[in-house]
Amino acid sequence: MNCRELLRELSYECVRGSADREITEVVYDSRKIKKGCMFICICGYQVDGHSFAPEAARKGAAAIVVQKDVTLPDEYDTTVIRVEDTRYAMAFIAAAYFDHPADRLKVIGITGTKGKTTTTYLIKSILEQAGYRVGLVGTIETIIGDRHIPAGNTTPESFVLQQYFKEMEDAGCEIVVMEVASQGLKLHRTQGFIFEIGIFTNLEPDHIGPNEHADFEEYQACKGLLFKQCRLGIVNRDDAHVEAVLKDHTCRLETYGLGEGKMDAKGPDAGKDTWLPPSIDIYAQDLKLVNKPGELGVAFRVRADRIPRENENNGCLVSPDGFMQRQSPWPGDFDVEVPAPGRFSVYNALTAIAVCRHFKVAIPQIQKALLAARVKGRIEMVPVSDQFTLLIDYAHNAMSLKSLLSTLREYKPARLVCVFGCGGNRSKLRRFEMGEVSGNYADFTIITSDNPRFEKPQDIIEDIKAGIKKTAGKYIEICDRKEAVAYAISHGQPGDIIVLAGKGHEDYQEIEGVKYPMDERVLISEILEENAFPKSR
C-alpha cells in the first residue's frame, strides 16, 4: 500500500523523505522489520521502540512512524513520519492496512470490572443459536470459526485486533463480541473503528497501580471512553458509577438492571396504559435460586417497557426518542433459567438479552442458549457427586472472592469449602486480603499453591495464613494443588459447596519462569480415576 493511504485518517508531519512510498507490510515488533516495511515505534513499559529506529533504517524499512525525535544515518533512504501518539496512530494505520474490516462487521464491545468474559460467551451462544456466525475476542481466547487462539491480553494490540477482524470477515463472521479492558482503551487499542454496541457491566476499584491506572478516577474515565466510540450504549443502570462512566458520552443509550426504583405513572394517569420515560428499559423480576444435585443456578422473569425501533411490531407506537410505547404485554416478557448462581449471573444474562433483542433473536432461542451456556473457569460446575457441588472459578483477588463466596452462601450449603492460593511476584496485600475473606466467608479453607512464579510456594502460603488468622475461620494447608483438590473431593460431605478459586480457565502452573501443564478439570478427572471415586454417590 501507499504510505499516504495508510495515514489518511491521521494528522502527521513528514519530517524526512516522502510520504509517497510503497509499503510492503506494517510492523511494530522490531524482530519483524523487513525491507520495504513501515515500522511503528511504540513506547512500551519495558522497551521503547524508538531505540530500534536506526536498526529499522539499516534493514531497509521504507517508513518509520515516531512520536519522538530519532536520528538516522544519512545514507539510508527512509521516510520518517511524526505523529502525536504512535499507539493511537497504529490503530488507524492497522485498520487501513487490513481494509477496515470492522466496517463490515457488527462489533459489540463489553467493558466493566466484572462479567465481561461470561457475558461475551452468553451473547455468542444466543446469537449462534439464532443462526449468526460470531467471532469472539477476550481474556481466555480469540475464536475465529473453529480456531481457538489463546489470549495474551484481554484486548489485543490494535494491529492484532484488526488482523483478527479481517480473519473473522474472511471466515464468514457477521458479528464480533469482544471484551474491552480499561487498559486497552487507555492504550488506544480499540481506535480506528466504531463499535455497533458498547456495554457497561459494573465498576469497582481494580487495576490500579504501576503500569495500569494511576487512580480510580483514571480507571473510571478509561471505561467511559467506550461510550464515545459506539453507536449504542447498553449500560447497567443499577451501578453506582454509571453516570460518571457515561460523562460526555456521544452514543444513544439503553439501560438494564433489576428494576428497583423503576418509574411508574403518577397522578390522574396512574394505572392507565400511558407512556412515561422509564428509568430502565429491560429488567429482571421474581428472582429464584435453583439448587439441583451438583448444580446451582438462578431463574427470573425478563420484562421490558420499551423495545428498539428495529423491532417495530406488536401494536406499539413510536415515542420521540426512537423507542416505542408499549400498548400491550410485549412478548419479550418471558422466563429464563441460567445454570450459574447469584445476582451477578442475572446481570450477565440480562446484558446478553438486552444486546440480542437488537438482532431479532426469538425468545425460545434465548431461553435455550442461556440454559446451555457454559464458560470455562467462570463459576464452572464440574460433575463429581450428586451429594455435593464442585465448581471452578477465576476469582483471584479479594473483591472477586468475596463476591463469589457471598453469592454461594445464599444457597445455604452444609459447608462452604474454599480451595485457593495466590500468585507469586504480585502484591502481598492481595494474599492477606484473600486469606481474610476466605476465613470470614467460607466454613473451611484449604490453602494451596497457585502460580508461585519466582517465589517459594510456602512463603506465599504463610502470607495467606497471616490474613486468615485475623478470623475465626478453620483451615488446612496443602501446598501441592492436586493433593489439595483431592483432599477437598475425598472429604466432601452431603450438601457441601466446594469452590476451587484462582486458576479458572488457566491450564498451566507457572514455576520459576516455566509454565507446566495443569488444568484443574484434568486434575479432577485424574483424582476420580486414581481414587476410584464414583461420579455420583
Coordinates of C-alpha atoms in Angstrom, one line a residue:
M1 CA 0.0 0.0 0.0
N2 CA 1.0 3.6 -0.4
C3 CA 2.2 5.2 2.8
R4 CA 0.0 8.2 2.4
E5 CA -3.1 6.0 2.1
L6 CA -2.2 4.3 5.4
L7 CA -2.0 7.7 7.1
R8 CA -5.2 9.2 5.5
E9 CA -7.2 9.4 8.8
L10 CA -4.3 10.8 10.8
S11 CA -2.7 14.2 11.4
Y12 CA 1.0 13.8 10.8
E13 CA 4.2 15.5 9.7
C14 CA 6.6 14.0 7.2
V15 CA 9.9 15.1 8.8
R16 CA 12.2 13.1 6.4
G17 CA 11.7 11.7 2.9
S18 CA 8.4 11.5 1.2
A19 CA 5.0 10.0 2.3
D20 CA 4.5 8.8 -1.3
R21 CA 6.2 5.4 -0.6
E22 CA 5.1 1.9 -1.2
I23 CA 4.8 -0.1 1.9
T24 CA 5.1 -3.9 1.8
E25 CA 3.8 -4.5 5.4
V26 CA 3.3 -2.9 8.7
V27 CA 5.2 -4.0 11.8
Y28 CA 5.6 -2.7 15.4
D29 CA 7.8 -5.6 16.6
S30 CA 11.5 -4.8 15.9
R31 CA 12.1 -8.5 15.3
K32 CA 9.8 -8.5 12.3
I33 CA 11.4 -5.5 10.5
K34 CA 11.9 -6.2 6.8
K35 CA 12.9 -4.3 3.7
G36 CA 10.0 -2.1 2.5
C37 CA 8.0 -2.2 5.7
M38 CA 6.5 0.5 7.8
F39 CA 7.9 0.3 11.3
I40 CA 5.8 1.9 14.1
C41 CA 7.9 2.9 17.2
I42 CA 5.8 2.1 20.2
C43 CA 6.7 3.4 23.7
G44 CA 6.3 0.3 25.9
Y45 CA 6.6 -0.1 29.7
Q46 CA 9.8 -2.0 29.3
V47 CA 11.2 -1.2 25.9
D48 CA 10.9 2.0 23.7
G49 CA 10.5 1.2 20.0
H50 CA 12.2 4.4 19.1
S51 CA 15.6 2.9 20.1
F52 CA 15.2 0.5 17.2
A53 CA 14.7 3.2 14.5
P54 CA 18.4 3.1 13.3
E55 CA 18.1 -0.7 13.0
A56 CA 14.9 -0.3 11.0
A57 CA 16.6 2.0 8.6
R58 CA 19.6 -0.3 8.2
K59 CA 17.2 -3.2 7.4
G60 CA 15.6 -1.2 4.7
A61 CA 12.3 0.0 6.3
A62 CA 10.5 2.3 3.8
A63 CA 9.0 4.4 6.6
I64 CA 9.3 4.8 10.3
V65 CA 6.4 6.3 12.4
V66 CA 7.6 8.1 15.6
Q67 CA 6.3 10.4 18.3
K68 CA 9.8 11.4 19.4
D69 CA 12.9 12.7 17.6
V70 CA 15.1 10.0 16.1
T71 CA 18.5 10.2 14.4
L72 CA 19.1 8.1 11.4
P73 CA 22.3 7.7 9.2
D74 CA 22.1 9.9 6.1
E75 CA 22.9 7.0 3.7
Y76 CA 19.5 5.3 4.3
D77 CA 16.5 6.3 2.2
T78 CA 14.0 6.1 5.0
T79 CA 10.9 8.2 5.4
V80 CA 10.1 9.4 8.9
I81 CA 6.5 10.2 9.9
R82 CA 5.9 12.0 13.1
V83 CA 2.6 11.8 14.9
E84 CA 1.4 12.8 18.4
D85 CA 0.9 9.3 19.7
T86 CA 2.2 6.2 17.9
R87 CA -0.2 3.8 19.6
Y88 CA -3.2 5.9 18.5
A89 CA -1.7 6.2 15.0
M90 CA -1.1 2.4 14.8
A91 CA -4.8 1.7 15.4
F92 CA -5.8 3.8 12.3
I93 CA -2.9 2.5 10.2
A94 CA -3.8 -1.1 11.0
A95 CA -7.4 -0.5 10.1
A96 CA -6.4 0.9 6.8
Y97 CA -3.8 -1.9 6.2
F98 CA -6.5 -4.6 6.6
D99 CA -9.0 -2.5 4.6
H100 CA -11.3 -1.6 7.5
P101 CA -12.9 -5.0 8.2
A102 CA -14.8 -3.7 11.2
D103 CA -16.9 -1.5 8.9
R104 CA -18.4 -4.8 7.5
L105 CA -18.9 -6.4 10.9
K106 CA -21.2 -5.6 13.8
V107 CA -18.7 -5.2 16.7
I108 CA -20.1 -5.5 20.3
G109 CA -17.7 -4.3 23.0
I110 CA -18.1 -5.0 26.7
T111 CA -16.3 -3.1 29.5
G112 CA -16.6 -3.2 33.2
T113 CA -14.8 -4.7 36.3
K114 CA -16.6 -8.0 36.4
G115 CA -18.8 -10.0 34.0
K116 CA -17.0 -9.2 30.7
T117 CA -15.8 -12.8 29.9
T118 CA -19.1 -14.5 30.9
T119 CA -21.2 -12.0 29.0
T120 CA -19.2 -12.3 25.8
Y121 CA -19.8 -16.1 25.8
L122 CA -23.5 -15.7 26.6
I123 CA -24.0 -13.2 23.7
K124 CA -22.1 -15.5 21.4
S125 CA -24.2 -18.5 22.5
I126 CA -27.5 -16.7 22.0
L127 CA -26.6 -15.2 18.6
E128 CA -25.3 -18.5 17.3
Q129 CA -28.5 -20.2 18.4
A130 CA -30.2 -17.7 16.2
G131 CA -28.0 -18.6 13.2
Y132 CA -25.5 -15.8 13.2
R133 CA -21.8 -16.5 12.7
V134 CA -20.0 -14.9 15.6
G135 CA -16.3 -14.2 16.4
L136 CA -15.0 -13.6 20.0
V137 CA -12.1 -11.7 21.4
G138 CA -11.5 -11.9 25.2
T139 CA -9.5 -12.8 28.2
I140 CA -9.5 -16.6 27.7
E141 CA -9.2 -16.8 23.9
T142 CA -10.0 -15.4 20.5
I143 CA -12.4 -17.6 18.5
I144 CA -12.4 -17.4 14.7
G145 CA -14.7 -20.1 13.2
D146 CA -13.2 -23.4 14.5
R147 CA -10.0 -21.8 15.6
H148 CA -9.3 -21.1 19.3
I149 CA -6.3 -18.8 19.8
P150 CA -5.1 -18.4 23.5
A151 CA -5.2 -14.8 24.6
G152 CA -2.2 -12.8 25.7
N153 CA -4.1 -9.6 26.7
T154 CA -7.8 -9.2 27.3
T155 CA -7.8 -6.6 24.5
P156 CA -5.1 -7.3 21.9
E157 CA -2.9 -4.6 20.4
S158 CA -4.7 -2.7 17.7
F159 CA -2.8 -4.3 14.9
V160 CA -3.6 -7.8 16.1
L161 CA -7.2 -6.8 16.7
Q162 CA -7.6 -5.6 13.1
Q163 CA -5.9 -8.7 11.9
Y164 CA -8.4 -10.8 13.8
F165 CA -11.3 -8.7 12.4
K166 CA -10.0 -9.4 8.9
E167 CA -9.7 -13.1 9.5
M168 CA -13.2 -13.2 11.0
E169 CA -14.6 -11.4 8.0
D170 CA -12.8 -13.9 5.7
A171 CA -14.3 -16.8 7.8
G172 CA -17.8 -15.5 7.3
C173 CA -18.4 -13.9 10.6
E174 CA -21.2 -11.3 10.8
I175 CA -20.8 -10.2 14.4
V176 CA -17.8 -9.9 16.8
V177 CA -18.3 -9.8 20.5
M178 CA -15.2 -8.7 22.5
E179 CA -14.0 -7.7 25.9
V180 CA -12.8 -4.1 26.1
A181 CA -10.4 -3.7 29.0
S182 CA -9.7 -0.2 30.5
Q183 CA -6.0 -0.7 29.7
G184 CA -7.0 -1.4 26.1
L185 CA -9.0 1.8 25.9
K186 CA -6.2 3.8 27.6
L187 CA -3.6 2.5 25.1
H188 CA -5.9 3.2 22.1
R189 CA -6.1 -0.5 21.1
T190 CA -9.8 -0.1 20.0
Q191 CA -9.4 3.1 17.9
G192 CA -9.8 3.0 14.2
F193 CA -13.4 1.8 14.1
I194 CA -16.8 2.3 15.7
F195 CA -18.5 -0.2 17.9
E196 CA -22.1 -1.1 16.9
I197 CA -22.9 -1.6 20.6
G198 CA -20.9 -0.7 23.7
I199 CA -21.8 -2.3 27.1
F200 CA -21.0 -1.3 30.7
T201 CA -21.4 -4.0 33.3
N202 CA -20.2 -2.5 36.6
L203 CA -17.3 -0.7 38.2
E204 CA -15.2 -1.4 41.3
P205 CA -11.6 -0.4 42.2
D206 CA -9.3 -2.7 40.3
H207 CA -6.2 -2.5 38.1
I208 CA -4.8 0.5 40.0
G209 CA -1.0 0.6 40.3
P210 CA 2.2 0.7 38.3
N211 CA 1.8 0.1 34.6
E212 CA -2.0 0.1 35.0
H213 CA -4.1 3.1 36.2
A214 CA -2.9 5.9 38.5
D215 CA -6.1 6.0 40.5
F216 CA -9.8 5.1 40.4
E217 CA -10.7 8.3 38.6
E218 CA -8.5 7.4 35.7
Y219 CA -9.7 3.8 35.7
Q220 CA -13.3 5.1 35.6
A221 CA -12.6 7.6 32.8
C222 CA -10.9 5.0 30.7
K223 CA -14.0 2.8 30.9
G224 CA -16.1 5.7 29.7
L225 CA -14.1 6.1 26.5
L226 CA -16.1 3.2 25.0
F227 CA -19.2 5.4 25.0
K228 CA -17.5 8.0 22.8
Q229 CA -16.7 5.2 20.3
C230 CA -20.0 3.3 19.8
R231 CA -23.4 3.9 18.2
L232 CA -25.5 2.4 21.0
G233 CA -24.6 2.1 24.7
I234 CA -26.3 -0.5 26.8
V235 CA -25.5 0.1 30.5
N236 CA -26.2 -1.3 34.0
R237 CA -28.4 1.4 35.5
D238 CA -28.0 -0.1 38.9
D239 CA -24.3 0.5 39.2
A240 CA -23.4 3.5 41.4
H241 CA -20.8 4.8 38.9
V242 CA -22.9 4.6 35.7
E243 CA -23.4 8.4 35.4
A244 CA -19.7 9.1 35.8
V245 CA -18.7 6.5 33.3
L246 CA -21.2 8.0 30.8
K247 CA -19.9 11.6 31.2
D248 CA -19.7 13.3 27.8
H249 CA -20.9 10.1 26.0
T250 CA -21.8 10.5 22.3
C251 CA -24.0 7.4 21.8
R252 CA -27.7 6.5 22.1
L253 CA -28.4 4.8 25.4
E254 CA -30.4 1.9 26.8
T255 CA -30.4 0.7 30.4
Y256 CA -30.9 -2.7 32.1
G257 CA -31.0 -3.8 35.7
L258 CA -33.1 -5.4 38.4
G259 CA -35.8 -2.8 38.3
E260 CA -35.6 -1.4 41.8
G261 CA -36.9 2.2 41.8
K262 CA -38.5 1.8 38.4
M263 CA -40.7 4.8 37.5
D264 CA -44.5 4.3 37.4
A265 CA -47.3 6.5 36.2
K266 CA -48.4 9.1 38.8
G267 CA -51.4 11.4 39.4
P268 CA -54.6 11.1 37.2
D269 CA -52.9 8.7 34.8
A270 CA -51.9 6.2 37.5
G271 CA -52.8 2.7 36.4
K272 CA -53.5 3.7 32.8
D273 CA -51.6 2.4 29.8
T274 CA -49.7 5.7 29.2
W275 CA -46.1 6.1 28.2
L276 CA -43.6 7.7 30.6
P277 CA -39.9 7.8 30.1
P278 CA -38.9 4.9 32.3
S279 CA -35.6 4.9 34.2
I280 CA -34.9 1.4 33.0
D281 CA -35.6 -0.3 29.6
I282 CA -35.1 -4.0 30.4
Y283 CA -35.2 -5.6 33.8
A284 CA -35.5 -8.8 35.8
Q285 CA -38.2 -9.7 38.3
D286 CA -39.1 -12.7 40.5
L287 CA -35.6 -13.9 41.1
K288 CA -35.4 -17.5 42.3
L289 CA -32.4 -19.6 43.3
V290 CA -32.1 -23.0 41.6
N291 CA -30.4 -25.8 43.5
K292 CA -30.2 -29.1 41.8
P293 CA -28.0 -32.1 42.6
G294 CA -24.4 -30.9 41.7
E295 CA -25.7 -27.8 40.0
L296 CA -26.6 -24.2 41.1
G297 CA -28.4 -21.6 39.1
V298 CA -30.9 -18.8 39.1
A299 CA -34.3 -18.2 37.4
F300 CA -36.1 -15.0 36.7
R301 CA -38.6 -13.2 34.5
V302 CA -37.5 -10.7 31.9
R303 CA -39.6 -7.6 31.3
A304 CA -39.2 -4.6 29.1
D305 CA -41.2 -1.4 28.9
R306 CA -39.6 -0.1 25.7
I307 CA -38.4 -2.0 22.7
P308 CA -35.9 -1.0 20.0
R309 CA -37.2 0.7 16.9
E310 CA -35.9 -2.1 14.7
N311 CA -38.4 -4.4 16.2
E312 CA -41.5 -2.4 15.1
N313 CA -44.4 -4.7 15.7
N314 CA -46.8 -5.8 18.4
G315 CA -49.0 -2.7 18.0
C316 CA -46.5 -0.3 19.5
L317 CA -46.3 3.5 18.9
V318 CA -43.0 5.2 18.3
S319 CA -42.1 7.7 21.0
P320 CA -39.9 10.8 20.4
D321 CA -36.7 9.2 21.5
G322 CA -36.9 6.4 18.9
F323 CA -38.4 3.8 21.2
M324 CA -41.9 2.5 21.1
Q325 CA -44.7 2.8 23.6
R326 CA -45.8 -0.5 25.0
Q327 CA -49.6 -0.8 24.3
S328 CA -50.0 -4.4 25.3
P329 CA -47.8 -7.0 27.0
W330 CA -44.6 -7.3 25.0
P331 CA -43.8 -10.8 24.0
G332 CA -40.4 -10.1 25.5
D333 CA -41.8 -10.8 28.9
F334 CA -40.6 -14.3 29.5
D335 CA -38.9 -16.7 32.0
V336 CA -35.3 -17.8 31.8
E337 CA -33.1 -20.1 33.8
V338 CA -29.3 -19.7 33.9
P339 CA -27.1 -22.6 35.2
A340 CA -24.9 -20.2 37.2
P341 CA -25.5 -18.9 40.7
G342 CA -26.2 -15.4 42.0
R343 CA -27.4 -11.9 41.2
F344 CA -24.3 -11.3 39.0
S345 CA -25.5 -14.2 36.8
V346 CA -28.8 -12.4 36.4
Y347 CA -27.0 -9.2 35.4
N348 CA -24.8 -11.2 32.9
A349 CA -27.8 -12.8 31.3
L350 CA -29.8 -9.5 31.2
T351 CA -26.9 -7.9 29.4
A352 CA -26.9 -10.6 26.8
I353 CA -30.7 -10.4 26.3
A354 CA -30.5 -6.6 26.0
V355 CA -28.0 -7.0 23.2
C356 CA -29.6 -9.9 21.4
R357 CA -33.0 -8.3 21.1
H358 CA -31.4 -5.8 18.7
F359 CA -30.7 -8.8 16.4
K360 CA -34.3 -10.1 16.5
V361 CA -33.5 -13.3 18.3
A362 CA -36.6 -15.4 19.1
I363 CA -37.4 -15.9 22.8
P364 CA -37.1 -19.7 22.6
Q365 CA -33.6 -19.3 21.2
I366 CA -32.6 -17.0 24.0
Q367 CA -34.0 -19.5 26.6
K368 CA -32.3 -22.5 25.1
A369 CA -29.0 -20.7 24.7
L370 CA -28.9 -19.4 28.2
L371 CA -29.7 -22.8 29.7
A372 CA -26.9 -24.4 27.7
A373 CA -24.2 -21.8 28.0
R374 CA -21.1 -22.7 29.9
V375 CA -18.0 -20.5 30.4
K376 CA -14.6 -22.2 31.2
G377 CA -13.4 -21.2 34.6
R378 CA -16.3 -18.8 35.4
I379 CA -18.4 -20.4 38.1
E380 CA -17.9 -23.6 36.1
M381 CA -19.6 -26.6 37.7
V382 CA -17.8 -29.9 37.4
P383 CA -19.9 -33.1 37.9
V384 CA -18.3 -35.1 40.7
S385 CA -21.1 -36.1 43.0
D386 CA -24.8 -35.8 43.5
Q387 CA -24.1 -35.2 47.2
F388 CA -22.2 -32.0 46.9
T389 CA -21.4 -29.3 44.3
L390 CA -17.9 -28.6 43.0
L391 CA -17.1 -25.6 40.9
I392 CA -14.1 -23.8 39.4
D393 CA -13.8 -20.0 39.3
Y394 CA -11.2 -17.5 38.3
A395 CA -11.7 -15.4 41.5
H396 CA -8.1 -14.3 42.1
N397 CA -8.4 -11.2 44.3
A398 CA -10.3 -10.3 47.5
M399 CA -13.1 -8.4 45.7
S400 CA -14.0 -11.3 43.3
L401 CA -13.5 -14.0 46.0
K402 CA -15.8 -12.1 48.4
S403 CA -18.4 -11.7 45.7
L404 CA -18.3 -15.4 44.8
L405 CA -18.4 -16.7 48.4
S406 CA -21.2 -14.4 49.5
T407 CA -23.2 -15.5 46.5
L408 CA -22.7 -19.2 47.2
R409 CA -23.7 -18.5 50.8
E410 CA -27.2 -17.7 49.6
Y411 CA -27.6 -21.3 48.6
K412 CA -27.3 -22.3 52.3
P413 CA -24.7 -25.1 51.8
A414 CA -24.0 -27.5 54.7
R415 CA -20.4 -26.3 54.4
L416 CA -18.8 -23.8 52.0
V417 CA -15.3 -25.0 51.3
C418 CA -12.8 -22.8 49.5
V419 CA -9.6 -24.1 47.9
F420 CA -7.2 -21.3 46.8
G421 CA -3.7 -19.9 46.6
C422 CA -2.1 -16.7 45.4
G423 CA 0.3 -15.8 42.6
G424 CA 3.9 -15.1 43.3
N425 CA 5.6 -11.8 42.4
R426 CA 2.4 -10.0 42.9
S427 CA 1.1 -7.8 45.7
K428 CA 1.4 -9.3 49.2
L429 CA -1.6 -7.3 50.3
R430 CA -3.8 -9.5 48.0
R431 CA -2.7 -12.5 49.9
F432 CA -3.6 -11.1 53.3
E433 CA -6.9 -9.8 52.0
M434 CA -7.9 -13.1 50.3
G435 CA -7.0 -15.1 53.4
E436 CA -9.2 -12.8 55.5
V437 CA -12.1 -13.0 53.0
S438 CA -12.0 -16.8 52.9
G439 CA -11.7 -17.0 56.7
N440 CA -14.8 -14.8 57.0
Y441 CA -17.0 -16.3 54.3
A442 CA -16.0 -19.9 54.0
D443 CA -16.6 -22.6 56.6
F444 CA -13.4 -24.3 55.7
T445 CA -10.4 -23.2 53.7
I446 CA -7.7 -25.3 52.0
I447 CA -4.7 -23.1 51.3
T448 CA -2.6 -24.3 48.4
S449 CA -0.3 -23.1 45.6
D450 CA -1.4 -21.1 42.6
N451 CA 1.3 -19.7 40.2
P452 CA 4.3 -19.2 42.5
R453 CA 6.4 -17.9 39.7
F454 CA 9.8 -16.9 41.3
E455 CA 8.7 -17.1 44.9
K456 CA 8.7 -20.1 47.2
P457 CA 5.1 -21.5 47.5
Q458 CA 5.4 -21.9 51.2
D459 CA 6.3 -18.2 51.6
I460 CA 3.1 -17.3 49.8
I461 CA 1.1 -19.7 51.9
E462 CA 2.5 -18.0 55.1
D463 CA 1.2 -14.6 53.9
I464 CA -2.3 -16.1 53.2
K465 CA -2.3 -17.6 56.7
A466 CA -1.5 -14.2 58.2
G467 CA -4.7 -13.0 56.7
I468 CA -6.9 -15.9 57.7
K469 CA -5.6 -15.8 61.2
K470 CA -7.3 -12.5 61.7
T471 CA -10.6 -14.5 61.5
A472 CA -12.1 -17.5 63.3
G473 CA -12.1 -19.4 60.0
K474 CA -10.9 -23.1 60.0
Y475 CA -8.2 -24.0 57.5
I476 CA -5.6 -26.5 56.4
E477 CA -2.6 -26.0 54.2
I478 CA -1.7 -28.4 51.4
C479 CA 1.0 -27.0 49.2
D480 CA 0.6 -29.3 46.2
R481 CA -2.6 -28.2 44.4
K482 CA -3.5 -31.6 43.1
E483 CA -3.3 -33.0 46.6
A484 CA -5.4 -30.1 47.9
V485 CA -8.1 -30.7 45.3
A486 CA -8.0 -34.5 46.1
Y487 CA -8.4 -33.7 49.8
A488 CA -11.4 -31.4 49.1
I489 CA -13.2 -34.1 47.0
S490 CA -12.5 -37.0 49.3
H491 CA -13.7 -35.1 52.3
G492 CA -16.8 -33.7 50.5
Q493 CA -20.0 -34.0 52.7
P494 CA -23.6 -34.0 51.7
G495 CA -24.8 -30.5 50.9
D496 CA -21.3 -29.0 50.6
I497 CA -20.3 -26.4 48.0
I498 CA -16.6 -26.7 47.2
V499 CA -15.1 -23.9 45.1
L500 CA -11.6 -24.1 43.5
A501 CA -10.7 -20.5 43.2
G502 CA -8.0 -18.6 41.4
K503 CA -7.0 -20.7 38.4
G504 CA -10.2 -20.6 36.4
H505 CA -9.6 -21.1 32.7
E506 CA -5.8 -21.4 33.1
D507 CA -4.3 -24.7 32.0
Y508 CA -0.8 -24.2 33.5
Q509 CA 1.1 -23.6 36.6
E510 CA 4.0 -21.1 36.4
I511 CA 7.1 -22.1 38.4
E512 CA 10.5 -20.4 38.0
G513 CA 9.6 -18.9 34.6
V514 CA 8.2 -22.2 33.2
K515 CA 4.6 -22.9 32.5
Y516 CA 3.9 -26.5 33.4
P517 CA 0.6 -28.1 32.1
M518 CA -2.0 -28.1 34.9
D519 CA -5.7 -27.9 34.2
E520 CA -8.0 -28.3 37.2
R521 CA -10.5 -30.3 35.1
V522 CA -7.8 -32.8 34.2
L523 CA -6.7 -32.9 37.9
I524 CA -10.3 -33.7 38.9
S525 CA -10.6 -36.4 36.3
E526 CA -7.2 -38.0 37.4
I527 CA -8.2 -37.8 41.1
L528 CA -11.5 -39.6 40.4
E529 CA -9.7 -42.3 38.4
E530 CA -6.9 -42.8 40.8
N531 CA -9.1 -43.0 43.9
A532 CA -12.0 -44.7 42.1
F533 CA -14.5 -42.2 43.4
P534 CA -17.9 -42.8 41.8
K535 CA -19.0 -39.7 40.0
S536 CA -22.4 -40.0 41.6
R537 CA -22.6 -41.4 45.1

